[in-house]
mmCIF file of C-alpha atoms in Angstrom:
data_model
loop_
_atom_site.group_PDB
_atom_site.id
_atom_site.type_symbol
_atom_site.label_atom_id
_atom_site.label_comp_id
_atom_site.label_asym_id
_atom_site.label_seq_id
_atom_site.Cartn_x
_atom_site.Cartn_y
_atom_site.Cartn_z
ATOM 1 C CA MET A 1 130.953 87.718 70.338
ATOM 2 C CA LEU A 2 127.852 87.581 68.227
ATOM 3 C CA ASN A 3 124.193 86.655 70.138
ATOM 4 C CA GLY A 4 122.317 83.855 68.361
ATOM 5 C CA LEU A 5 118.997 84.133 66.691
ATOM 6 C CA PHE A 6 117.473 82.067 69.351
ATOM 7 C CA ASP A 7 119.371 83.481 72.639
ATOM 8 C CA ILE A 8 116.688 85.953 74.302
ATOM 9 C CA TYR A 9 114.084 83.201 74.084
ATOM 10 C CA ASN A 10 116.261 80.560 75.299
ATOM 11 C CA ARG A 11 116.760 82.711 78.429
ATOM 12 C CA LEU A 12 112.846 84.179 78.943
ATOM 13 C CA GLU A 13 112.059 80.079 78.310
ATOM 14 C CA TYR A 14 114.195 79.611 81.252
ATOM 15 C CA LEU A 15 113.040 81.719 82.887
ATOM 16 C CA THR A 16 109.460 80.639 82.796
ATOM 17 C CA GLU A 17 110.708 77.243 83.797
ATOM 18 C CA ASN A 18 112.404 78.771 87.393
ATOM 19 C CA GLY A 19 109.335 79.969 88.214
ATOM 20 C CA ASP A 20 109.072 83.097 86.628
ATOM 21 C CA ILE A 21 104.908 84.618 87.856
ATOM 22 C CA LEU A 22 105.069 87.458 84.921
ATOM 23 C CA PRO A 23 104.018 85.569 82.037
ATOM 24 C CA ASN A 24 100.776 84.048 84.387
ATOM 25 C CA LEU A 25 99.570 87.705 85.682
ATOM 26 C CA LYS A 26 100.427 88.666 81.674
ATOM 27 C CA ARG A 27 98.430 86.283 80.380
ATOM 28 C CA LEU A 28 95.282 86.095 83.092
ATOM 29 C CA VAL A 29 94.416 88.938 83.703
ATOM 30 C CA PRO A 30 92.479 91.250 81.720
ATOM 31 C CA TRP A 31 94.579 94.105 81.312
ATOM 32 C CA GLU A 32 92.887 96.377 78.609
ATOM 33 C CA ASP A 33 89.390 96.225 81.163
ATOM 34 C CA PHE A 34 91.007 98.524 82.152
ATOM 35 C CA ARG A 35 91.520 100.895 79.869
ATOM 36 C CA GLY A 36 88.431 102.908 80.206
ATOM 37 C CA GLU A 37 88.744 103.738 83.220
ATOM 38 C CA LEU A 38 93.056 104.383 82.601
ATOM 39 C CA GLU A 39 92.798 106.873 79.684
ATOM 40 C CA VAL A 40 90.294 109.881 81.347
ATOM 41 C CA ILE A 41 94.444 110.387 83.017
ATOM 42 C CA TYR A 42 94.894 111.585 79.205
ATOM 43 C CA ASP A 43 91.186 113.489 78.518
ATOM 44 C CA HIS A 44 92.127 116.171 77.899
ATOM 45 C CA GLU A 45 92.882 118.462 75.322
ATOM 46 C CA ARG A 46 96.673 118.331 73.347
ATOM 47 C CA LYS A 47 97.649 121.019 73.007
ATOM 48 C CA SER A 48 99.552 120.817 69.886
ATOM 49 C CA ASN A 49 100.614 117.906 68.172
ATOM 50 C CA ALA A 50 104.814 118.247 68.656
ATOM 51 C CA GLY A 51 106.389 116.282 71.283
ATOM 52 C CA ARG A 52 106.091 112.854 71.708
ATOM 53 C CA ARG A 53 103.624 111.005 72.219
ATOM 54 C CA PRO A 54 102.321 109.814 76.406
ATOM 55 C CA PHE A 55 103.044 105.935 76.922
ATOM 56 C CA ASP A 56 100.454 103.487 76.674
ATOM 57 C CA VAL A 57 98.106 103.664 80.030
ATOM 58 C CA VAL A 58 97.611 99.959 80.572
ATOM 59 C CA MET A 59 101.474 99.694 80.369
ATOM 60 C CA MET A 60 101.496 102.685 83.062
ATOM 61 C CA PHE A 61 99.163 100.611 85.313
ATOM 62 C CA LYS A 62 101.733 97.849 84.044
ATOM 63 C CA ILE A 63 104.439 98.885 85.686
ATOM 64 C CA LEU A 64 102.827 100.100 88.530
ATOM 65 C CA ILE A 65 101.530 96.328 89.930
ATOM 66 C CA LEU A 66 104.889 95.432 89.174
ATOM 67 C CA GLN A 67 106.299 97.953 92.077
ATOM 68 C CA SER A 68 103.772 96.896 94.542
ATOM 69 C CA LEU A 69 104.489 93.089 94.022
ATOM 70 C CA TYR A 70 108.399 93.726 94.147
ATOM 71 C CA ASN A 71 108.610 97.073 96.095
ATOM 72 C CA LEU A 72 110.659 99.285 94.357
ATOM 73 C CA SER A 73 111.311 102.457 94.031
ATOM 74 C CA ASP A 74 110.539 105.148 91.257
ATOM 75 C CA ASP A 75 114.179 105.126 89.947
ATOM 76 C CA GLU A 76 114.626 101.778 91.133
ATOM 77 C CA MET A 77 111.905 100.893 89.160
ATOM 78 C CA GLU A 78 113.054 102.144 86.084
ATOM 79 C CA TYR A 79 116.096 100.764 86.001
ATOM 80 C CA GLN A 80 115.079 97.239 86.634
ATOM 81 C CA ILE A 81 112.591 97.648 83.561
ATOM 82 C CA MET A 82 115.701 98.193 81.593
ATOM 83 C CA ASP A 83 118.078 95.430 82.895
ATOM 84 C CA ARG A 84 115.513 92.811 83.147
ATOM 85 C CA LEU A 85 114.407 90.521 80.745
ATOM 86 C CA SER A 86 111.469 89.325 82.783
ATOM 87 C CA PHE A 87 110.003 93.124 83.013
ATOM 88 C CA MET A 88 109.878 93.919 79.975
ATOM 89 C CA ARG A 89 108.252 90.618 78.193
ATOM 90 C CA PHE A 90 105.753 91.601 80.981
ATOM 91 C CA LEU A 91 105.035 94.969 79.666
ATOM 92 C CA GLY A 92 106.231 94.092 75.798
ATOM 93 C CA LEU A 93 108.907 95.797 75.435
ATOM 94 C CA ASP A 94 111.987 95.220 73.197
ATOM 95 C CA LEU A 95 115.521 96.238 73.872
ATOM 96 C CA ASP A 96 115.206 99.484 71.605
ATOM 97 C CA SER A 97 112.048 99.977 72.783
ATOM 98 C CA ARG A 98 110.934 103.473 74.489
ATOM 99 C CA VAL A 99 110.642 103.210 78.579
ATOM 100 C CA PRO A 100 109.589 105.637 81.595
ATOM 101 C CA ASP A 101 111.205 107.441 83.558
ATOM 102 C CA ALA A 102 111.393 107.550 87.037
ATOM 103 C CA LYS A 103 109.297 111.161 87.235
ATOM 104 C CA THR A 104 107.020 109.678 84.757
ATOM 105 C CA ILE A 105 106.189 106.848 86.628
ATOM 106 C CA TRP A 106 105.737 108.964 89.801
ATOM 107 C CA LEU A 107 103.012 111.898 87.301
ATOM 108 C CA PHE A 108 101.330 108.392 86.478
ATOM 109 C CA ARG A 109 101.041 107.158 90.207
ATOM 110 C CA SER A 110 100.119 111.026 90.922
ATOM 111 C CA LYS A 111 97.317 110.826 88.235
ATOM 112 C CA LEU A 112 95.527 107.900 90.103
ATOM 113 C CA GLU A 113 95.863 109.739 92.961
ATOM 114 C CA GLU A 114 94.149 112.975 91.235
ATOM 115 C CA HIS A 115 91.555 111.365 89.327
ATOM 116 C CA LYS A 116 90.827 108.916 92.283
ATOM 117 C CA LEU A 117 90.944 106.193 90.172
ATOM 118 C CA THR A 118 92.809 103.785 92.953
ATOM 119 C CA ARG A 119 89.665 102.096 94.479
ATOM 120 C CA LYS A 120 87.634 101.651 90.900
ATOM 121 C CA LEU A 121 90.413 99.686 89.169
ATOM 122 C CA PHE A 122 90.654 97.880 92.769
ATOM 123 C CA ASP A 123 86.244 96.779 92.466
ATOM 124 C CA LYS A 124 87.300 97.183 88.509
ATOM 125 C CA PHE A 125 89.162 93.993 89.335
ATOM 126 C CA ASN A 126 87.281 92.554 92.217
ATOM 127 C CA ALA A 127 84.173 92.188 90.311
ATOM 128 C CA PHE A 128 86.162 90.391 87.044
ATOM 129 C CA LEU A 129 87.359 87.686 89.791
ATOM 130 C CA ALA A 130 83.518 87.362 90.952
ATOM 131 C CA GLU A 131 82.734 86.743 86.849
ATOM 132 C CA SER A 132 85.545 84.102 86.893
ATOM 133 C CA GLY A 133 83.479 82.419 89.478
ATOM 134 C CA PHE A 134 85.580 83.219 92.812
ATOM 135 C CA VAL A 135 82.824 84.653 94.734
ATOM 136 C CA ALA A 136 83.950 85.845 98.399
ATOM 137 C CA ARG A 137 82.494 82.104 99.945
ATOM 138 C CA LYS A 138 82.780 80.381 103.861
ATOM 139 C CA GLY A 139 83.178 83.645 105.899
ATOM 140 C CA GLN A 140 85.185 85.907 105.731
ATOM 141 C CA ILE A 141 88.086 87.338 108.546
ATOM 142 C CA VAL A 142 88.771 91.165 109.318
ATOM 143 C CA ASP A 143 92.462 92.227 110.183
ATOM 144 C CA ALA A 144 95.044 95.052 109.592
ATOM 145 C CA THR A 145 99.016 95.036 108.836
ATOM 146 C CA ILE A 146 100.695 98.630 110.349
ATOM 147 C CA VAL A 147 102.964 100.342 107.288
ATOM 148 C CA ARG A 148 105.944 102.003 108.655
ATOM 149 C CA VAL A 149 106.933 105.487 107.024
ATOM 150 C CA PRO A 150 109.964 107.629 106.929
ATOM 151 C CA THR A 151 110.122 108.931 111.132
ATOM 152 C CA GLN A 152 109.160 112.542 111.176
ATOM 153 C CA ARG A 153 112.604 114.223 112.931
ATOM 154 C CA ASN A 154 109.419 117.757 114.517
ATOM 155 C CA THR A 155 109.492 119.224 117.954
ATOM 156 C CA ARG A 156 107.599 119.302 120.345
ATOM 157 C CA GLU A 157 105.573 121.839 119.855
ATOM 158 C CA GLU A 158 105.102 121.082 115.951
ATOM 159 C CA ASN A 159 104.080 117.354 117.249
ATOM 160 C CA GLU A 160 101.193 118.480 119.169
ATOM 161 C CA ALA A 161 99.605 121.425 116.733
ATOM 162 C CA ILE A 162 99.495 118.107 113.887
ATOM 163 C CA LYS A 163 98.325 116.183 116.659
ATOM 164 C CA ALA A 164 95.901 118.812 117.541
ATOM 165 C CA GLY A 165 94.993 118.781 113.643
ATOM 166 C CA ASN A 166 97.127 122.371 113.242
ATOM 167 C CA PRO A 167 100.142 121.810 111.902
ATOM 168 C CA PRO A 168 102.644 124.474 111.744
ATOM 169 C CA VAL A 169 102.722 124.593 107.788
ATOM 170 C CA GLU A 170 102.938 128.670 108.465
ATOM 171 C CA ASN A 171 106.942 128.246 110.086
ATOM 172 C CA TRP A 172 107.875 125.382 107.229
ATOM 173 C CA SER A 173 109.554 126.220 103.536
ATOM 174 C CA ASP A 174 108.573 124.879 100.729
ATOM 175 C CA ALA A 175 111.042 122.476 101.214
ATOM 176 C CA LYS A 176 110.480 121.208 104.516
ATOM 177 C CA LYS A 177 107.031 121.141 103.521
ATOM 178 C CA CYS A 178 107.549 118.639 100.515
ATOM 179 C CA GLN A 179 108.625 116.534 103.608
ATOM 180 C CA LYS A 180 107.067 116.545 106.407
ATOM 181 C CA ASP A 181 103.958 113.474 106.666
ATOM 182 C CA THR A 182 101.721 115.275 109.245
ATOM 183 C CA ASP A 183 99.192 112.156 108.444
ATOM 184 C CA ALA A 184 100.880 109.396 109.685
ATOM 185 C CA ARG A 185 100.586 108.655 113.024
ATOM 186 C CA TRP A 186 102.783 106.650 116.055
ATOM 187 C CA THR A 187 100.891 103.567 117.113
ATOM 188 C CA GLN A 188 102.114 100.667 119.646
ATOM 189 C CA LYS A 189 102.545 96.895 119.296
ATOM 190 C CA ARG A 190 103.941 94.389 121.243
ATOM 191 C CA GLY A 191 105.960 97.032 123.552
ATOM 192 C CA LYS A 192 107.629 98.563 119.951
ATOM 193 C CA ASN A 193 106.750 102.160 118.211
ATOM 194 C CA TYR A 194 105.813 102.681 114.651
ATOM 195 C CA PHE A 195 104.542 105.300 112.457
ATOM 196 C CA GLY A 196 102.816 105.504 109.793
ATOM 197 C CA TYR A 197 99.303 103.514 108.245
ATOM 198 C CA LYS A 198 96.954 100.612 108.764
ATOM 199 C CA ASN A 199 95.573 99.394 106.150
ATOM 200 C CA HIS A 200 92.894 97.730 107.393
ATOM 201 C CA ILE A 201 91.906 94.225 104.916
ATOM 202 C CA GLU A 202 88.905 91.683 104.742
ATOM 203 C CA VAL A 203 89.531 88.350 102.676
ATOM 204 C CA ASP A 204 86.680 85.768 102.260
ATOM 205 C CA VAL A 205 87.785 82.337 103.766
ATOM 206 C CA GLN A 206 88.016 80.437 100.376
ATOM 207 C CA HIS A 207 89.577 81.860 98.508
ATOM 208 C CA LYS A 208 92.037 84.291 100.270
ATOM 209 C CA ILE A 209 90.946 87.425 98.302
ATOM 210 C CA ILE A 210 90.945 90.807 99.376
ATOM 211 C CA ARG A 211 87.607 92.255 99.556
ATOM 212 C CA ASP A 212 87.838 95.422 100.810
ATOM 213 C CA TYR A 213 90.001 97.302 102.754
ATOM 214 C CA LYS A 214 90.540 101.031 104.380
ATOM 215 C CA ILE A 215 93.213 103.207 105.059
ATOM 216 C CA THR A 216 93.496 104.318 108.402
ATOM 217 C CA ASP A 217 96.383 106.151 110.432
ATOM 218 C CA ALA A 218 97.837 103.790 112.520
ATOM 219 C CA ALA A 219 96.806 105.401 115.706
ATOM 220 C CA VAL A 220 93.204 104.503 114.488
ATOM 221 C CA HIS A 221 92.518 101.408 116.616
ATOM 222 C CA ASP A 222 91.212 97.929 114.001
ATOM 223 C CA SER A 223 87.976 98.254 115.939
ATOM 224 C CA LYS A 224 86.641 101.623 114.379
ATOM 225 C CA VAL A 225 86.794 100.283 110.667
ATOM 226 C CA PHE A 226 85.518 96.777 111.680
ATOM 227 C CA GLU A 227 81.870 97.163 110.421
ATOM 228 C CA ASP A 228 83.101 99.330 106.995
ATOM 229 C CA ILE A 229 84.511 97.027 105.592
ATOM 230 C CA LEU A 230 82.488 93.792 106.097
ATOM 231 C CA ASP A 231 81.584 91.530 103.398
ATOM 232 C CA GLU A 232 77.578 92.033 102.976
ATOM 233 C CA LYS A 233 77.934 89.272 99.897
ATOM 234 C CA ASN A 234 79.595 86.632 101.251
ATOM 235 C CA THR A 235 77.565 83.537 101.147
ATOM 236 C CA SER A 236 78.409 83.073 105.006
ATOM 237 C CA ARG A 237 77.888 84.832 107.680
ATOM 238 C CA ASP A 238 80.644 83.621 109.540
ATOM 239 C CA VAL A 239 82.654 86.371 110.428
ATOM 240 C CA TYR A 240 86.107 86.197 112.485
ATOM 241 C CA ALA A 241 89.116 88.692 113.900
ATOM 242 C CA ASP A 242 91.310 88.762 116.507
ATOM 243 C CA SER A 243 90.639 89.617 120.189
ATOM 244 C CA ALA A 244 91.233 93.545 119.409
ATOM 245 C CA TYR A 245 87.707 93.251 117.532
ATOM 246 C CA ARG A 246 85.585 92.060 120.349
ATOM 247 C CA SER A 247 83.852 93.711 122.389
ATOM 248 C CA THR A 248 80.061 93.993 124.116
ATOM 249 C CA GLU A 249 78.850 96.582 121.146
ATOM 250 C CA HIS A 250 80.055 95.198 118.330
ATOM 251 C CA GLU A 251 79.277 91.797 119.051
ATOM 252 C CA ALA A 252 75.247 93.348 119.461
ATOM 253 C CA ASP A 253 76.014 95.237 115.839
ATOM 254 C CA LEU A 254 77.377 92.030 114.135
ATOM 255 C CA LYS A 255 74.566 89.939 115.459
ATOM 256 C CA GLN A 256 71.661 92.612 114.865
ATOM 257 C CA ARG A 257 72.902 92.705 110.958
ATOM 258 C CA LYS A 258 72.833 88.686 110.981
ATOM 259 C CA PHE A 259 76.486 88.120 111.015
ATOM 260 C CA ARG A 260 77.817 84.931 113.352
ATOM 261 C CA PRO A 261 80.927 86.392 115.046
ATOM 262 C CA HIS A 262 83.835 84.289 115.582
ATOM 263 C CA LEU A 263 85.978 86.477 117.811
ATOM 264 C CA GLN A 264 88.897 85.503 119.091
ATOM 265 C CA ARG A 265 88.749 86.033 123.323
ATOM 266 C CA LYS A 266 91.907 87.376 125.048
ATOM 267 C CA GLY A 267 92.389 86.775 129.011
ATOM 268 C CA CYS A 268 93.937 89.561 131.794
ATOM 269 C CA LYS A 269 95.027 89.347 135.077
ATOM 270 C CA GLY A 270 91.794 89.261 137.257
ATOM 271 C CA HIS A 271 90.047 86.730 133.973
ATOM 272 C CA GLN A 272 92.180 84.348 132.968
ATOM 273 C CA LEU A 273 90.163 82.168 130.361
ATOM 274 C CA THR A 274 88.985 78.719 131.119
ATOM 275 C CA SER A 275 90.065 75.671 129.116
ATOM 276 C CA ARG A 276 86.166 75.570 126.671
ATOM 277 C CA GLU A 277 87.256 79.854 125.740
ATOM 278 C CA LYS A 278 90.694 78.353 125.004
ATOM 279 C CA ARG A 279 89.780 75.370 123.159
ATOM 280 C CA GLY A 280 86.917 77.923 121.282
ATOM 281 C CA ASN A 281 90.022 80.253 120.750
ATOM 282 C CA LEU A 282 92.146 77.837 119.302
ATOM 283 C CA THR A 283 89.216 76.779 116.832
ATOM 284 C CA ARG A 284 88.972 80.016 115.501
ATOM 285 C CA ALA A 285 92.274 80.552 115.051
ATOM 286 C CA ARG A 286 92.229 77.405 112.489
ATOM 287 C CA ILE A 287 90.366 79.837 110.004
ATOM 288 C CA ARG A 288 91.580 83.100 111.186
ATOM 289 C CA SER A 289 94.754 82.498 110.927
ATOM 290 C CA ARG A 290 94.702 82.540 106.816
ATOM 291 C CA ILE A 291 94.420 85.957 106.792
ATOM 292 C CA GLU A 292 97.868 86.078 108.413
ATOM 293 C CA HIS A 293 99.001 83.945 104.793
ATOM 294 C CA VAL A 294 97.799 87.181 102.926
ATOM 295 C CA PHE A 295 99.764 89.519 104.769
ATOM 296 C CA GLY A 296 102.886 87.272 104.705
ATOM 297 C CA ALA A 297 102.589 86.617 101.235
ATOM 298 C CA ILE A 298 103.128 89.773 100.373
ATOM 299 C CA HIS A 299 105.457 90.581 102.484
ATOM 300 C CA GLN A 300 107.390 87.402 101.614
ATOM 301 C CA ARG A 301 107.797 88.995 97.441
ATOM 302 C CA ALA A 302 107.649 92.622 98.868
ATOM 303 C CA GLY A 303 109.798 92.625 102.116
ATOM 304 C CA ASP A 304 108.951 94.721 104.642
ATOM 305 C CA VAL A 305 107.925 98.027 103.066
ATOM 306 C CA ILE A 306 108.495 101.138 104.000
ATOM 307 C CA LEU A 307 106.067 103.856 102.313
ATOM 308 C CA ARG A 308 108.344 107.002 100.602
ATOM 309 C CA THR A 309 105.033 108.707 100.135
ATOM 310 C CA ILE A 310 103.369 111.958 102.065
ATOM 311 C CA GLY A 311 99.778 112.162 103.298
ATOM 312 C CA ILE A 312 97.438 109.841 103.445
ATOM 313 C CA SER A 313 95.923 109.927 99.863
ATOM 314 C CA MET A 314 99.307 108.893 98.731
ATOM 315 C CA ALA A 315 99.119 106.124 100.693
ATOM 316 C CA GLU A 316 95.788 105.284 100.105
ATOM 317 C CA VAL A 317 97.152 104.688 96.549
ATOM 318 C CA LYS A 318 100.335 102.961 97.438
ATOM 319 C CA LEU A 319 97.747 100.452 99.715
ATOM 320 C CA GLY A 320 95.392 100.038 96.859
ATOM 321 C CA LEU A 321 97.949 99.159 94.094
ATOM 322 C CA ARG A 322 99.403 96.586 97.135
ATOM 323 C CA ASN A 323 96.179 95.244 96.917
ATOM 324 C CA ILE A 324 95.240 94.831 94.254
ATOM 325 C CA ALA A 325 98.741 93.756 92.484
ATOM 326 C CA TYR A 326 98.364 90.806 95.666
ATOM 327 C CA ASN A 327 94.230 90.002 94.689
ATOM 328 C CA MET A 328 96.588 89.670 90.962
ATOM 329 C CA ASP A 329 99.002 87.307 92.300
ATOM 330 C CA ARG A 330 96.141 85.181 94.078
ATOM 331 C CA PHE A 331 93.991 84.427 91.048
ATOM 332 C CA CYS A 332 96.898 83.654 89.142
ATOM 333 C CA THR A 333 97.733 81.001 91.361
ATOM 334 C CA LEU A 334 93.638 79.519 91.464
ATOM 335 C CA MET A 335 93.769 79.873 88.210
ATOM 336 C CA LEU A 336 97.037 77.389 87.897
ATOM 337 C CA GLN A 337 95.611 75.480 90.875
ATOM 338 C CA ASN A 338 92.354 75.057 89.497
ATOM 339 C CA ALA A 339 93.828 73.805 85.935
#
């Protein structure tokens, strides 16, 4: 059967009408603004003009954002670009266009880590958000989420050496070294054990945009990076966080920095919360819970994410890209709401 002249156009229109977010993401995000930071990746002298030209850096960055939004591996990403019309339209590709393979996608992401670009790209987009009128307002909320990585099968002696900061790499083959994540750590939450990293984020109350973040191993307590990611530029001095962040020292430090702390209280066996304290928790929770909407939005689209990278430096790239992708998605939502 021969295809009609407008068959693909009609199919894309159908996808748009039924909730495809990518046309708005393509139209509203200023992708070309990132070119200056990204071009450093190919900023080296070519030995000759032989061979294919590298893929456009902005298109490759868009691929990484897609990957973060939908939690796709490099191989899945290559396949989905070939298979999905919505992805091709977002990337500006035709049916006969050359598509980056999985290794090219992996290499480009590695270049982001090599040139330390993820944080620069995050800050670049946040500056654009502020210029567009979405400045941080009505206070800020801080929380962290655990991001798992595949469990390592180490001996007890190997684990003890890794915890001490001296992984026994001299006893490992090159193949084994490539599969061993010596930066990830175990932690326990609500009686369950998790192995991986933490994505500590700070969002503003009004817009629910991630204003700052920090990646650590999972064993680092949430309160250890609390003050590192607070936003001095928020129009309000109110700070909201759950009971894990509450301590006399933190409250004193926040007040010294002219912040107004709104930290949840937690009862214990010998000291139950009073009715007044419970009411205060309920009042604070109505605002603090807005950060759960952020984690929920990420997980709703990407699912239960397990990082397949090795080491904290690549975890910073993957999770940094995920934070950028969320902010882009959130920006489009806010723009449509305002319209």
